[in-house]
Short mmCIF file of C-alpha atoms and ligand atoms in Angstrom, two decimals:
data_model
loop_
_atom_site.label_atom_id
_atom_site.label_comp_id
_atom_site.label_asym_id
_atom_site.label_seq_id
_atom_site.Cartn_x
_atom_site.Cartn_y
_atom_site.Cartn_z
CA MET Q 163 -55.32 -65.59 20.15
CA GLU Q 164 -56.71 -65.30 16.63
CA LEU Q 165 -58.19 -62.54 14.50
CA LEU Q 166 -61.90 -62.02 15.07
CA ASN Q 167 -62.49 -61.45 11.38
CA LYS Q 168 -60.12 -60.95 8.46
CA LYS Q 169 -61.83 -57.63 7.82
CA PHE Q 170 -60.88 -56.30 11.26
CA PRO Q 171 -57.10 -56.05 11.54
CA GLY Q 172 -55.94 -55.66 15.11
CA VAL Q 173 -59.09 -57.11 16.68
CA TYR Q 174 -58.32 -60.44 18.32
CA CYS Q 175 -60.50 -62.98 19.99
CA LYS Q 176 -60.18 -65.96 22.24
CA LYS Q 177 -62.75 -68.51 23.25
CA GLN Q 178 -63.04 -69.14 26.95
CA GLY Q 179 -65.47 -71.96 27.50
CA LYS Q 180 -68.80 -70.90 26.07
CA TYR Q 181 -67.76 -67.30 25.83
CA LYS Q 182 -65.72 -65.37 23.37
CA ASN Q 183 -63.74 -62.33 24.44
CA ILE Q 184 -62.27 -59.72 22.14
CA TYR Q 185 -58.92 -58.01 22.60
CA THR Q 186 -56.55 -55.47 21.16
CA LEU Q 187 -52.78 -55.49 21.43
CA ASN Q 188 -51.78 -53.01 24.14
CA MET Q 189 -49.73 -50.21 22.62
CA VAL Q 190 -48.70 -48.89 26.03
CA LYS Q 191 -47.51 -51.89 28.00
CA GLY Q 192 -48.95 -52.00 31.49
CA GLN Q 193 -51.58 -49.33 30.90
CA LYS Q 194 -55.16 -50.01 31.96
CA VAL Q 195 -57.66 -47.45 30.74
CA TYR Q 196 -60.94 -48.46 32.34
CA GLY Q 197 -60.10 -51.39 34.58
CA GLU Q 198 -60.03 -53.88 31.69
CA ARG Q 199 -58.20 -57.19 32.07
CA HIS Q 200 -54.80 -57.83 30.54
CA TYR Q 201 -53.95 -61.07 28.81
CA LYS Q 202 -50.37 -62.14 28.19
CA GLU Q 203 -49.36 -64.29 25.27
CA GLY Q 204 -45.64 -64.65 24.57
CA PRO Q 205 -44.13 -61.19 24.46
CA ASN Q 206 -47.51 -59.59 23.80
CA GLN Q 207 -49.92 -57.98 26.19
CA PHE Q 208 -53.54 -57.79 25.10
CA ARG Q 209 -56.31 -55.66 26.59
CA GLU Q 210 -59.73 -57.18 26.89
CA TRP Q 211 -62.32 -55.09 25.08
CA ALA Q 212 -65.50 -54.95 27.19
CA PRO Q 213 -68.63 -54.83 25.02
CA GLU Q 214 -70.71 -53.51 27.92
CA ARG Q 215 -68.43 -50.50 28.10
CA SER Q 216 -67.84 -49.77 24.44
CA LYS Q 217 -70.50 -49.59 21.77
CA LEU Q 218 -68.04 -50.46 19.04
CA GLY Q 219 -67.02 -53.50 21.10
CA ALA Q 220 -70.70 -54.42 21.40
CA ALA Q 221 -71.21 -54.01 17.64
CA MET Q 222 -68.25 -56.33 17.05
CA MET Q 223 -69.71 -58.95 19.38
CA LYS Q 224 -73.03 -58.63 17.57
CA GLY Q 225 -71.26 -59.62 14.38
CA ILE Q 226 -71.11 -56.36 12.48
CA SER Q 227 -69.86 -57.11 8.94
CA GLN Q 228 -67.67 -54.10 8.21
CA THR Q 229 -66.37 -50.94 9.87
CA GLY Q 230 -63.75 -49.67 7.45
CA ILE Q 231 -61.24 -49.43 10.30
CA GLN Q 232 -57.73 -50.40 9.14
CA GLU Q 233 -54.25 -50.18 10.62
CA ASP Q 234 -53.55 -46.95 8.77
CA SER Q 235 -56.99 -45.34 9.02
CA LEU Q 236 -57.57 -41.71 9.77
CA ILE Q 237 -60.55 -41.59 12.11
CA LEU Q 238 -62.63 -38.69 13.34
CA TYR Q 239 -64.23 -39.72 16.63
CA LEU Q 240 -67.01 -37.52 18.02
CA GLY Q 241 -67.93 -38.01 21.68
CA SER Q 242 -64.69 -39.63 22.82
CA ALA Q 243 -65.56 -39.23 26.53
CA SER Q 244 -62.84 -40.67 28.76
CA GLY Q 245 -61.49 -42.72 25.87
CA THR Q 246 -62.69 -46.24 26.51
CA THR Q 247 -63.29 -46.97 22.84
CA VAL Q 248 -60.64 -44.61 21.50
CA SER Q 249 -57.98 -46.47 23.48
CA HIS Q 250 -58.81 -49.66 21.57
CA LEU Q 251 -58.84 -47.81 18.25
CA SER Q 252 -55.43 -46.46 19.21
CA ASP Q 253 -54.22 -50.06 19.70
CA ILE Q 254 -55.62 -51.01 16.30
CA CYS Q 255 -54.59 -48.04 14.15
CA THR Q 256 -50.86 -48.25 14.76
CA LYS Q 257 -50.14 -46.49 11.48
CA GLY Q 258 -53.13 -44.21 11.52
CA THR Q 259 -54.45 -41.32 13.59
CA ILE Q 260 -57.56 -40.76 15.64
CA PHE Q 261 -58.88 -37.22 15.94
CA ALA Q 262 -61.01 -37.21 19.07
CA VAL Q 263 -63.61 -34.59 19.96
CA ASP Q 264 -65.56 -34.11 23.18
CA LEU Q 265 -66.98 -30.99 24.76
CA ALA Q 266 -66.91 -31.98 28.44
CA PRO Q 267 -63.80 -30.98 30.42
CA ARG Q 268 -64.51 -33.59 33.09
CA VAL Q 269 -64.16 -36.55 30.73
CA MET Q 270 -61.43 -34.88 28.72
CA ARG Q 271 -59.27 -34.85 31.83
CA ASP Q 272 -59.29 -38.65 31.99
CA PHE Q 273 -58.85 -38.75 28.23
CA TYR Q 274 -55.75 -36.59 28.51
CA PHE Q 275 -54.01 -39.03 30.86
CA MET Q 276 -55.04 -41.98 28.69
CA MET Q 277 -53.54 -40.46 25.53
CA GLU Q 278 -50.32 -38.94 26.83
CA LYS Q 279 -48.33 -41.97 25.68
CA ARG Q 280 -50.48 -42.78 22.68
CA LEU Q 281 -48.97 -40.84 19.83
CA ASN Q 282 -51.70 -41.63 17.31
CA ILE Q 283 -54.37 -39.61 19.10
CA VAL Q 284 -55.07 -35.91 18.55
CA PRO Q 285 -57.54 -34.38 21.04
CA PHE Q 286 -60.00 -31.52 20.66
CA LEU Q 287 -62.04 -30.07 23.52
CA ALA Q 288 -64.86 -28.86 21.30
CA SER Q 289 -68.45 -29.44 20.31
CA ALA Q 290 -69.06 -31.70 17.33
CA ASN Q 291 -71.52 -29.07 16.22
CA HIS Q 292 -68.71 -26.50 15.84
CA VAL Q 293 -66.73 -28.11 13.05
CA GLU Q 294 -64.70 -24.95 12.53
CA GLU Q 295 -62.96 -25.61 15.85
CA TYR Q 296 -61.19 -28.65 14.42
CA ALA Q 297 -61.14 -27.63 10.76
CA GLU Q 298 -57.39 -28.27 10.52
CA ILE Q 299 -57.80 -32.05 10.55
CA PRO Q 300 -57.45 -33.89 7.22
CA GLN Q 301 -60.15 -35.76 5.32
CA VAL Q 302 -60.76 -39.03 7.15
CA ASP Q 303 -61.46 -42.66 6.22
CA VAL Q 304 -63.83 -43.27 9.11
CA LEU Q 305 -66.23 -41.01 10.96
CA PHE Q 306 -67.41 -42.35 14.31
CA GLN Q 307 -70.06 -40.65 16.40
CA ASP Q 308 -71.40 -41.46 19.86
CA ILE Q 309 -72.73 -38.27 21.42
CA ALA Q 310 -76.21 -39.10 22.73
CA GLN Q 311 -77.75 -35.79 21.65
CA ARG Q 312 -81.18 -35.02 20.34
CA ASP Q 313 -79.92 -33.62 17.01
CA GLN Q 314 -77.17 -36.18 16.57
CA VAL Q 315 -78.13 -37.14 13.02
CA ARG Q 316 -77.86 -33.55 11.86
CA ILE Q 317 -74.47 -33.22 13.59
CA PHE Q 318 -73.38 -36.50 12.04
CA PHE Q 319 -74.09 -35.23 8.52
CA LYS Q 320 -72.45 -31.90 9.20
CA ASN Q 321 -69.20 -33.77 9.93
CA TYR Q 322 -69.82 -36.34 7.21
CA ASP Q 323 -70.09 -33.60 4.59
CA LYS Q 324 -67.05 -31.73 5.79
CA PHE Q 325 -64.56 -34.44 6.76
CA LEU Q 326 -65.40 -37.88 5.37
CA LYS Q 327 -63.63 -39.03 2.19
CA PRO Q 328 -65.76 -40.43 -0.63
CA GLY Q 329 -65.81 -44.19 -0.13
CA GLY Q 330 -65.26 -43.67 3.60
CA PHE Q 331 -67.27 -45.25 6.41
CA GLY Q 332 -69.55 -43.57 8.89
CA LEU Q 333 -70.29 -45.33 12.17
CA LEU Q 334 -73.17 -43.97 14.19
CA SER Q 335 -74.05 -45.19 17.65
CA LEU Q 336 -77.56 -44.19 18.57
CA LYS Q 337 -79.32 -44.09 21.91
CA ALA Q 338 -83.05 -44.02 21.25
CA ARG Q 339 -83.85 -42.23 24.49
CA SER Q 340 -81.68 -39.27 23.74
CA ILE Q 341 -83.65 -38.55 20.57
CA ASP Q 342 -87.12 -38.89 22.04
CA VAL Q 343 -88.16 -40.46 25.34
CA THR Q 344 -91.81 -40.73 24.34
CA LYS Q 345 -91.31 -42.98 21.30
CA LYS Q 346 -90.55 -46.68 21.16
CA PRO Q 347 -86.89 -47.35 20.30
CA GLY Q 348 -87.92 -49.38 17.24
CA VAL Q 349 -89.79 -46.40 15.83
CA ILE Q 350 -86.81 -44.13 16.32
CA PHE Q 351 -84.39 -46.61 14.74
CA LYS Q 352 -86.64 -46.85 11.69
CA GLN Q 353 -86.90 -43.08 11.45
CA VAL Q 354 -83.12 -42.67 11.66
CA MET Q 355 -82.63 -45.44 9.13
CA ASP Q 356 -84.86 -43.53 6.68
CA GLU Q 357 -83.02 -40.29 7.33
CA LEU Q 358 -79.67 -41.97 6.73
CA ASN Q 359 -80.88 -43.71 3.57
CA GLN Q 360 -81.90 -40.39 2.05
CA ARG Q 361 -78.35 -39.09 2.16
CA THR Q 362 -76.07 -42.11 2.17
CA THR Q 363 -75.94 -45.89 1.94
CA VAL Q 364 -76.55 -47.90 5.09
CA VAL Q 365 -74.46 -51.07 4.81
CA ASP Q 366 -75.11 -52.59 8.22
CA TYR Q 367 -77.21 -52.09 11.32
CA ARG Q 368 -77.25 -53.83 14.70
CA LYS Q 369 -79.15 -53.47 17.89
CA LEU Q 370 -76.71 -53.60 20.77
CA GLU Q 371 -78.78 -55.74 23.12
CA PRO Q 372 -77.88 -57.32 25.51
CA TYR Q 373 -74.81 -55.11 25.92
CA GLU Q 374 -76.72 -51.82 25.75
CA LYS Q 375 -80.44 -51.34 26.09
CA ASP Q 376 -82.26 -49.39 23.37
CA HIS Q 377 -79.10 -48.63 21.42
CA ALA Q 378 -78.46 -49.22 17.75
CA PHE Q 379 -75.33 -49.06 15.66
CA PHE Q 380 -75.39 -47.99 12.00
CA VAL Q 381 -72.67 -48.38 9.40
CA VAL Q 382 -72.91 -46.18 6.32
CA LYS Q 383 -70.66 -45.82 3.31
CA LYS Q 384 -70.20 -42.55 1.49
CA ARG Q 385 -70.72 -42.83 -2.23
CA VAL Q 386 -67.64 -42.33 -4.37
CA MET Y 255 -45.82 -39.93 13.34
CA ALA Y 256 -47.82 -38.23 10.64
CA PHE Y 257 -49.58 -35.54 12.62
CA GLU Y 258 -46.91 -34.92 15.22
CA LYS Y 259 -47.02 -31.13 14.92
CA LEU Y 260 -50.81 -30.94 14.99
CA ARG Y 261 -50.89 -33.29 17.98
CA GLU Y 262 -48.41 -31.17 19.91
CA LYS Y 263 -50.36 -28.02 19.17
CA CYS Y 264 -53.70 -29.57 20.17
CA LEU Y 265 -52.21 -31.06 23.29
CA ASN Y 266 -50.86 -27.70 24.42
CA LYS Y 267 -54.19 -26.06 23.79
CA LEU Y 268 -55.95 -28.87 25.65
CA ARG Y 269 -53.69 -28.45 28.69
CA LYS Y 270 -54.51 -24.78 28.84
CA ASP Y 271 -58.23 -25.26 28.18
CA LEU Y 272 -58.52 -27.88 30.90
CA LYS Y 273 -56.68 -25.68 33.36
CA ASP Y 274 -58.99 -22.77 32.55
CA SER Y 275 -62.15 -24.87 32.67
CA VAL Y 276 -62.10 -25.23 36.47
CA ASN Y 277 -64.63 -22.78 37.88
CA ASP Y 278 -66.83 -21.97 40.88
CA ASP Y 279 -69.51 -24.39 39.72
CA ASN Y 280 -67.00 -27.27 39.95
CA LEU Y 281 -65.82 -26.21 43.40
CA ILE Y 282 -69.30 -25.71 44.82
CA ILE Y 283 -70.66 -28.94 43.35
CA ASN Y 284 -67.78 -30.96 44.78
CA ALA Y 285 -68.39 -29.41 48.19
CA VAL Y 286 -72.09 -30.22 48.14
CA ASN Y 287 -71.41 -33.79 47.04
CA ALA Y 288 -68.81 -34.14 49.78
CA ILE Y 289 -71.35 -32.96 52.35
CA ASP Y 290 -73.79 -35.51 51.03
CA ASP Y 291 -71.22 -38.28 51.51
CA LEU Y 292 -70.24 -37.00 54.94
CA GLU Y 293 -73.86 -36.96 56.04
CA LYS Y 294 -74.35 -40.53 54.89
CA THR Y 295 -71.19 -41.85 56.57
CA GLY Y 296 -71.94 -39.66 59.62
CA ASN Y 297 -75.31 -41.30 60.03
CA MET Y 298 -73.74 -44.71 59.78
CA LEU Y 299 -71.17 -43.81 62.41
CA VAL Y 300 -73.71 -42.47 64.86
CA THR Y 301 -75.99 -45.45 64.39
CA ARG Y 302 -73.09 -47.71 65.34
CA LEU Y 303 -72.09 -45.37 68.15
CA ARG Y 304 -75.60 -45.44 69.62
CA GLU Y 305 -75.76 -49.20 69.48
CA TRP Y 306 -72.44 -49.48 71.26
CA TYR Y 307 -72.95 -46.69 73.82
CA ALA Y 308 -76.40 -48.07 74.72
CA LEU Y 309 -74.67 -51.04 76.36
CA TYR Y 310 -73.39 -48.52 78.85
CA ASN Y 311 -76.06 -45.84 79.10
CA PRO Y 312 -79.26 -46.86 77.26
CA GLU Y 313 -81.36 -44.26 79.08
CA PHE Y 314 -79.53 -41.31 77.59
CA GLU Y 315 -79.27 -43.01 74.22
CA LYS Y 316 -83.08 -43.34 74.10
CA TRP Y 317 -83.67 -39.83 75.38
CA MET Y 318 -81.39 -37.85 73.07
CA THR Y 319 -82.67 -38.16 69.51
CA ASN Y 320 -80.54 -35.44 67.94
CA GLN Y 321 -77.55 -37.16 66.34
CA GLU Y 322 -75.14 -34.25 66.47
CA LYS Y 323 -75.90 -33.35 70.09
CA PHE Y 324 -75.72 -37.00 71.08
CA SER Y 325 -72.14 -37.41 69.84
CA ASP Y 326 -71.13 -34.16 71.44
CA LEU Y 327 -72.73 -34.64 74.86
CA ILE Y 328 -71.49 -38.14 75.55
CA LEU Y 329 -67.99 -36.79 75.04
CA ARG Y 330 -68.40 -33.79 77.27
CA LYS Y 331 -70.37 -35.27 80.16
CA ASP Y 332 -70.05 -38.48 82.11
CA LYS Y 333 -72.75 -41.06 82.63
CA LYS Y 334 -73.75 -39.85 86.06
CA THR Y 335 -74.28 -36.26 84.94
CA LEU Y 336 -76.23 -37.26 81.87
CA LEU Y 337 -78.52 -39.51 83.87
CA GLU Y 338 -79.18 -36.69 86.32
CA GLU Y 339 -79.96 -34.27 83.56
CA ILE Y 340 -82.62 -36.53 82.14
CA HIS Y 341 -83.89 -37.39 85.65
CA ALA Y 342 -83.21 -41.11 85.31
CA LYS Y 343 -83.28 -42.80 88.68
CA TYR Y 344 -81.23 -45.80 87.73
CA SER Y 345 -79.54 -47.26 84.71
CA ILE Y 346 -79.89 -50.72 83.24
CA GLY Y 347 -76.61 -50.20 81.37
CA ALA Y 348 -73.44 -52.07 82.29
CA ASP Y 349 -70.67 -50.37 84.27
CA LEU Y 350 -67.97 -50.50 81.65
CA SER Y 351 -64.30 -50.25 82.52
CA ARG Y 352 -62.10 -47.42 81.24
CA GLU Y 353 -60.61 -49.72 78.60
CA ASP Y 354 -64.03 -50.77 77.36
CA LEU Y 355 -65.29 -47.21 77.26
CA GLU Y 356 -62.33 -45.80 75.40
CA PRO Y 357 -63.04 -47.17 71.91
CA ILE Y 358 -66.63 -45.94 72.19
CA MET Y 359 -65.36 -42.45 72.92
CA ILE Y 360 -62.92 -42.61 70.01
CA LEU Y 361 -65.82 -43.37 67.73
CA ALA Y 362 -67.79 -40.51 69.27
CA GLU Y 363 -64.92 -38.15 68.51
CA GLN Y 364 -64.92 -39.26 64.93
CA ALA Y 365 -68.65 -38.61 64.69
CA ARG Y 366 -68.32 -35.18 66.26
CA ASP Y 367 -65.46 -34.24 63.94
CA ASN Y 368 -67.59 -35.34 61.04
CA TYR Y 369 -70.28 -32.84 62.00
CA ALA Y 370 -67.70 -30.12 62.46
CA ILE Y 371 -66.37 -30.73 58.96
CA ILE Y 372 -69.87 -30.63 57.51
CA ASN Y 373 -70.49 -27.28 59.19
CA ASP Y 374 -67.21 -25.87 57.92
CA MET Y 375 -68.02 -26.97 54.41
CA LYS Y 376 -71.41 -25.36 54.56
CA LYS Y 377 -69.76 -22.10 55.58
CA TYR Y 378 -67.38 -22.43 52.68
CA MET Y 379 -70.26 -23.01 50.29
CA GLU Y 380 -72.13 -20.03 51.60
CA PHE Y 381 -69.04 -17.89 51.13
CA LYS Y 382 -68.67 -19.05 47.51
CA MET Y 383 -72.35 -18.67 46.76
CA ARG Y 384 -72.58 -15.16 48.04
CA LYS Y 385 -70.55 -14.21 44.98
CA HIS Y 386 -71.61 -16.93 42.56
CA CYS Y 387 -75.39 -17.10 43.09
CA PRO Y 388 -76.48 -14.73 45.88
CA ASN Y 389 -80.11 -14.65 44.78
CA LEU Y 390 -80.50 -18.40 44.63
CA LEU Y 391 -78.79 -18.65 48.02
CA GLU Y 392 -81.21 -16.20 49.58
CA VAL Y 393 -84.31 -17.90 48.19
CA VAL Y 394 -83.50 -21.58 48.90
CA GLY Y 395 -80.54 -21.68 51.29
CA VAL Y 396 -77.10 -23.25 51.06
CA MET Y 397 -77.82 -26.95 50.72
CA LEU Y 398 -80.69 -26.78 48.27
CA SER Y 399 -78.80 -24.23 46.16
CA GLY Y 400 -75.90 -26.63 46.00
CA LYS Y 401 -78.09 -29.58 45.11
CA LEU Y 402 -79.84 -27.66 42.35
CA LEU Y 403 -76.48 -26.63 40.91
CA ALA Y 404 -75.20 -30.20 41.14
CA LYS Y 405 -78.26 -31.54 39.37
CA ALA Y 406 -78.02 -29.03 36.54
CA GLY Y 407 -74.23 -29.24 36.33
CA SER Y 408 -73.68 -25.49 36.29
CA LEU Y 409 -75.31 -22.15 37.02
CA LYS Y 410 -75.49 -21.54 33.30
CA ARG Y 411 -77.50 -24.69 32.68
CA LEU Y 412 -79.73 -24.08 35.67
CA SER Y 413 -80.42 -20.56 34.42
CA GLN Y 414 -81.60 -21.98 31.10
CA TYR Y 415 -84.20 -24.27 32.64
CA PRO Y 416 -87.82 -23.14 32.59
CA ALA Y 417 -89.61 -23.02 35.96
CA SER Y 418 -91.55 -26.15 35.07
CA THR Y 419 -88.29 -28.12 34.81
CA ILE Y 420 -86.91 -26.69 38.04
CA GLN Y 421 -90.12 -27.68 39.79
CA VAL Y 422 -89.52 -31.40 39.11
CA LEU Y 423 -85.72 -31.46 39.20
CA GLY Y 424 -84.71 -34.60 41.06
CA ALA Y 425 -87.88 -36.46 40.08
CA GLU Y 426 -86.68 -37.56 36.65
CA LYS Y 427 -87.88 -41.12 37.06
CA ALA Y 428 -91.44 -40.07 37.79
CA LEU Y 429 -91.27 -37.51 35.00
CA PHE Y 430 -90.24 -40.08 32.38
CA ARG Y 431 -92.91 -42.45 33.64
CA HIS Y 432 -95.41 -39.65 33.16
CA ILE Y 433 -94.22 -38.92 29.62
CA ARG Y 434 -94.16 -42.56 28.57
CA THR Y 435 -97.22 -43.96 30.26
CA GLY Y 436 -99.33 -40.93 31.09
CA ALA Y 437 -99.05 -41.64 34.83
CA ARG Y 438 -99.58 -38.62 37.08
CA PRO Y 439 -96.79 -36.06 36.66
CA PRO Y 440 -94.58 -35.46 39.70
CA ARG Y 441 -95.50 -32.36 41.70
CA HIS Y 442 -92.01 -31.66 42.87
CA GLY Y 443 -88.53 -33.09 42.98
CA MET Y 444 -85.92 -31.87 45.41
CA LEU Y 445 -87.88 -28.66 46.11
CA VAL Y 446 -89.75 -30.72 48.70
CA GLN Y 447 -86.67 -30.15 50.86
CA HIS Y 448 -87.50 -26.45 51.02
CA PRO Y 449 -89.40 -25.45 54.19
CA LEU Y 450 -92.06 -23.68 52.17
CA VAL Y 451 -93.00 -26.99 50.57
CA ALA Y 452 -92.00 -29.41 53.33
CA GLN Y 453 -94.06 -27.63 55.96
CA ALA Y 454 -97.15 -27.17 53.79
CA LYS Y 455 -100.09 -29.54 53.73
CA GLN Y 456 -99.69 -32.41 51.29
CA LYS Y 457 -102.36 -31.02 48.97
CA ASP Y 458 -100.54 -27.67 48.70
CA HIS Y 459 -97.16 -29.19 47.81
CA GLY Y 460 -97.66 -28.89 44.08
CA LYS Y 461 -98.79 -25.30 44.12
CA ARG Y 462 -96.02 -24.21 46.46
CA ALA Y 463 -93.33 -26.01 44.51
CA ARG Y 464 -94.61 -24.32 41.37
CA THR Y 465 -94.48 -20.83 42.88
CA LEU Y 466 -91.10 -21.48 44.44
CA ALA Y 467 -89.77 -22.75 41.10
CA ASP Y 468 -90.93 -19.52 39.43
CA LYS Y 469 -88.87 -17.47 41.87
CA ILE Y 470 -85.87 -19.76 41.58
CA ALA Y 471 -85.98 -19.42 37.79
CA ILE Y 472 -85.82 -15.65 38.15
CA ALA Y 473 -83.12 -15.79 40.81
CA VAL Y 474 -80.76 -17.97 38.79
CA LYS Y 475 -81.19 -15.93 35.63
CA VAL Y 476 -80.24 -12.77 37.50
CA ASP Y 477 -77.34 -14.63 39.15
CA TYR Y 478 -76.06 -15.95 35.85
CA PHE Y 479 -76.08 -12.52 34.24
CA LYS Y 480 -74.57 -11.03 37.41
CA GLY Y 481 -77.50 -8.70 37.90
CA GLU Y 482 -78.44 -6.87 41.06
CA PHE Y 483 -79.40 -8.50 44.35
CA ILE Y 484 -83.14 -9.18 44.38
CA GLY Y 485 -83.03 -12.23 46.65
CA LYS Y 486 -84.61 -10.46 49.60
CA LYS Y 487 -87.46 -9.21 47.44
CA LEU Y 488 -88.07 -12.67 45.99
CA LYS Y 489 -88.04 -14.26 49.41
CA LYS Y 490 -90.43 -11.68 50.83
CA ALA Y 491 -92.83 -12.16 47.93
CA LEU Y 492 -92.92 -15.88 48.71
CA GLU Y 493 -93.41 -15.33 52.43
CA ASP Y 494 -96.19 -12.81 51.83
CA LYS Y 495 -97.97 -15.00 49.36
CA PHE Y 496 -98.10 -18.02 51.65
CA GLU Y 497 -98.13 -16.07 54.89
CA VAL Y 498 -95.20 -17.96 56.40
CA LYS Y 499 -91.70 -17.02 57.39
CA TYR Y 500 -88.80 -19.28 56.53
C1 LIG I 139 -71.97 -42.02 25.65
S1 LIG I 139 -70.60 -40.97 25.82
C2 LIG I 139 -69.44 -41.62 24.67
C3 LIG I 139 -68.69 -42.88 25.10
C4 LIG I 139 -67.51 -43.20 24.18
N1 LIG I 139 -67.89 -43.08 22.80
C5 LIG I 139 -66.91 -44.57 24.40
O1 LIG I 139 -67.43 -45.54 23.83
O2 LIG I 139 -65.93 -44.65 25.10
C6 LIG I 139 -71.17 -39.48 25.06
C7 LIG I 139 -70.15 -38.34 25.07
O3 LIG I 139 -70.56 -37.37 24.12
C8 LIG I 139 -70.16 -36.11 24.57
N2 LIG I 139 -70.93 -35.11 23.83
C9 LIG I 139 -72.25 -34.82 23.94
N3 LIG I 139 -72.58 -33.85 23.06
C10 LIG I 139 -71.47 -33.53 22.38
C11 LIG I 139 -71.19 -32.61 21.35
N4 LIG I 139 -72.13 -31.83 20.83
N5 LIG I 139 -69.93 -32.53 20.90
C12 LIG I 139 -68.96 -33.33 21.41
N6 LIG I 139 -69.18 -34.22 22.39
C13 LIG I 139 -70.42 -34.33 22.87
C14 LIG I 139 -70.41 -36.16 26.06
O4 LIG I 139 -69.58 -35.21 26.73
C15 LIG I 139 -70.03 -37.60 26.39
O5 LIG I 139 -68.70 -37.68 26.84
#
């Protein structure tokens, strides 16, 4: 097991034949969150991070250059769903905290059982559009959003303005279809890129093919 | 841990919020989905049962096309009686021994129980809907009401849909194809299951689905805001307009 990239503490990788898998070190020994495989090395248990199931995992596989995620990061995660990706962030940010927001009780129920033993996660059953419902969280180093909503860019900036530290990173996962089914994904990505560039600095951008169809992943950095 | 207190507070609130979030929509939607599953497995069971029983009494198996009655009758009546009832002079089926017949009958019992459970669940749904969405129930019946709710996710969401959306609910694929490529728009989605549409001539399907969707849109709005019962009126308006009873 070796680090995937010096810039990504806590993200490991291992070549298996032609393929490369990525892993995080399981914080809760024995726990499987979404049926992922475990990998034992010495006293350590790693959890395989499936890029088809997690857009951040896919972005990593697609060679994203920076995410801003460190061991001690404070992360605001919007659209945490049942916690597939958050569980890996929880493995990574052993000295940090993830504030997770989702509005759907159904997925939050699974999330609840995932996080019971993970002390670095703070959950909010709320809409990312109602920032006042989680106003008590601190300023964060990383803002992550994956909510598949038509007005997701507006919601992203609402949270960006209120919670992201200057110099902090914003990670936006975008499903073209959820913005407009009539337009070609490429057109929508361009449009979002322009919108982002007006307000912030886009430092990286990846399409998530073949892991996700018509999805893109943007990394922005808030000016100091 | 740095945010221990905040975490504890949020966790307590989450426990309570999740507990409180369970509502009639969730219960009804689970019941309708369960019925869907039971109908699928039930059909599989009876198909197997027919195949097996036909070794013994193929005449009755051919004659009785109703699945539910088939499972029930082969349990209640013996081969000789059934053959008499359908006026079959002889049977080309094998004379199976008691031991060979027994597993077939066990399967038949399972199939019959399956139908009984489905019927009980439908009664349960009707009971819930009489309070939750009486107008919708009156206009489209138990199963279609449940399916519409399941598709929308909740009565609230369904009540926010315009009639044009309700008309094509369940035909999302065709709808997206229409939006993207300009192919013909779908005329109806799951409303085709309603007798008013199902029993109409093909060319009238679109118009009927449209009119039905209008009434459904009204019904669910009144249901959501817990208004008065206008289901009978809505249903009568539909029946009068198309001169059919359903
Ligand atoms: C594609 S899933 C996210 C998957 C997750 N990020 C992962 O990788 O494990 C989108 C989630 O966004 C949630 N969502 C949609 N709109 C939202 C909003 N306005 N506020 C909070 N969550 C929202 C949905 O409930 C759903 O769980």
